[in-house]
Amino acid sequence: MTDSPSSAPTAALVVIGNELLSGKIVDENTPYLMAQLRECGVRLCRVVTIEDDLDVIAEEVRHASEKYSWVFTSGGLGPTHDDVTVEAVGRAFGVGLVRHPDLVETLRKFKGDAAAGLDRLTWIPDGGDVFWGHNGTAHWPTPYINNVYIFPGVPKFFRARFTELRPTLMSSPFFAAAVYCSPHESELVSRISASDAAFPEVDVGSYPQFGDEDHRVRVTFDSRDRAAVEAAMAHFVAQLSAEWIVRITPV
Amino acid sequence: MTDSPSSAPTAALVVIGNELLSGKIVDENTPYLMAQLRECGVRLCRVVTIEDDLDVIAEEVRHASEKYSWVFTSGGLGPTHDDVTVEAVGRAFGVGLVRHPDLVETLRKFKGDAAAGLDRLTWIPDGGDVFWGHNGTAHWPTPYINNVYIFPGVPKFFRARFTELRPTLMSSPFFAAAVYCSPHESELVSRISASDAAFPEVDVGSYPQFGDEDHRVRVTFDSRDRAAVEAAMAHFVAQLSAEWIVRITPV
């Protein structure tokens, strides 16, 4: 299924934190972003969860920035020793860090005299900027450089800042349809392959269920082209015996 | 927090499937494996979720195989056109595919005459083998090559096959302790850094809570060395005013 439309903007998510890999904290940002990007018509191609390691983060961000339209990082953005994401994003682009006046001012506003020990929160990669959004409702802006946006790991803040960026990402949504089938997947393999080959602009998926009384295989059709989804599904259905079709979920 | 004990075996998980990235299917295998590996004393360093793309999977597997003790793949192991994981793992090591007699036999046993269209299920990377486990209870073995084990994406089967491998992975577990603190994280930053620096074999984490009435920061201590966890926590507690400590969760 590598044949999704090449016209869709793409994205990668880099999730940072030992606490997520050990399972100590559940990652709520990835499922949230998956749903959001799908609504925006942005194809999420890669999610990687890595440790708080400067070089590993830098390498991931560099790779993702070259390959995808948008890159989002989650986590490692606080004031403590393990918060190395901003520095790592700088390293990905071979630049150091500078203080951003908006962050200095925002930190002073929220923290007053306690701001002294939190200097790390005011830095961005040199050559980057901060993104406030269009609503005028943001409490804190998002540092970015090139196509890389640096989000905090705390879900409440991740959501608030992503919401500001959402209108910028919105292009055209994906359309989806599904056929629920009663035979074993082995009966359907060649038919699925035929429809997949005939409609290169549609992403065709096959999801067998085990122990499900309702159906044995769900075959899905996804594309940003609504007509193509409908045509691919019709092509597949035409290959089936009528009694094999449990249910169709149209576009 | 890059100072976890170097003696712990490490692992990477490569999760494969467009349906997971689009959020159509929820990934149950990653949280399961996180908990299992923690119990086994294996440090999970990397989880990457990628599309059903031969070259992308091959590159991830090659990179992970070089860098970590164990690599597990999840998904892309069925009979359909998008099930390219076995081929991709072969490509990671520059080898083609061969039929494995155990898989041919097992497929025939389960599918009988229907086995004809499912040939893909019998192939493994050339130079690899299949792993049955020690219990004699496995229904289907796990293909592997070098340190890469190829698991199915269906959670029920993923769990069954991982359970067979578990005794092989078991080394010594991690020990954990935590101090729940009432001050803002900004008050604690330098103290956390001091304890982190003094105990390089302990992974020290700081998790601020927002809107939590109970505590403002949870400071965690993790290591495979129980005595080191206790010593690092004592070092940190000695730097705090007594009224800052909401609660301690000892090892």
mmCIF file with all atom_site columns, C-alpha atoms in Angstrom, chain A residues 92 120 137 218:
data_model
loop_
_atom_site.group_PDB
_atom_site.id
_atom_site.type_symbol
_atom_site.label_atom_id
_atom_site.label_alt_id
_atom_site.label_comp_id
_atom_site.label_asym_id
_atom_site.label_entity_id
_atom_site.label_seq_id
_atom_site.pdbx_PDB_ins_code
_atom_site.Cartn_x
_atom_site.Cartn_y
_atom_site.Cartn_z
_atom_site.occupancy
_atom_site.B_iso_or_equiv
_atom_site.pdbx_formal_charge
_atom_site.auth_seq_id
_atom_site.auth_comp_id
_atom_site.auth_asym_id
_atom_site.auth_atom_id
_atom_site.pdbx_PDB_model_num
ATOM 1 C CA . ALA A 1 92  ? 19.809  18.702 13.221 1.00 0.00 ? 92  ALA A CA 1
ATOM 2 C CA . ARG A 1 120 ? 16.164  27.006 28.920 1.00 0.00 ? 120 ARG A CA 1
ATOM 3 C CA . THR A 1 137 ? -5.673  33.107 22.167 1.00 0.00 ? 137 THR A CA 1
ATOM 4 C CA . ARG A 1 218 ? -12.634 -5.741 6.353  1.00 0.00 ? 218 ARG A CA 1
#
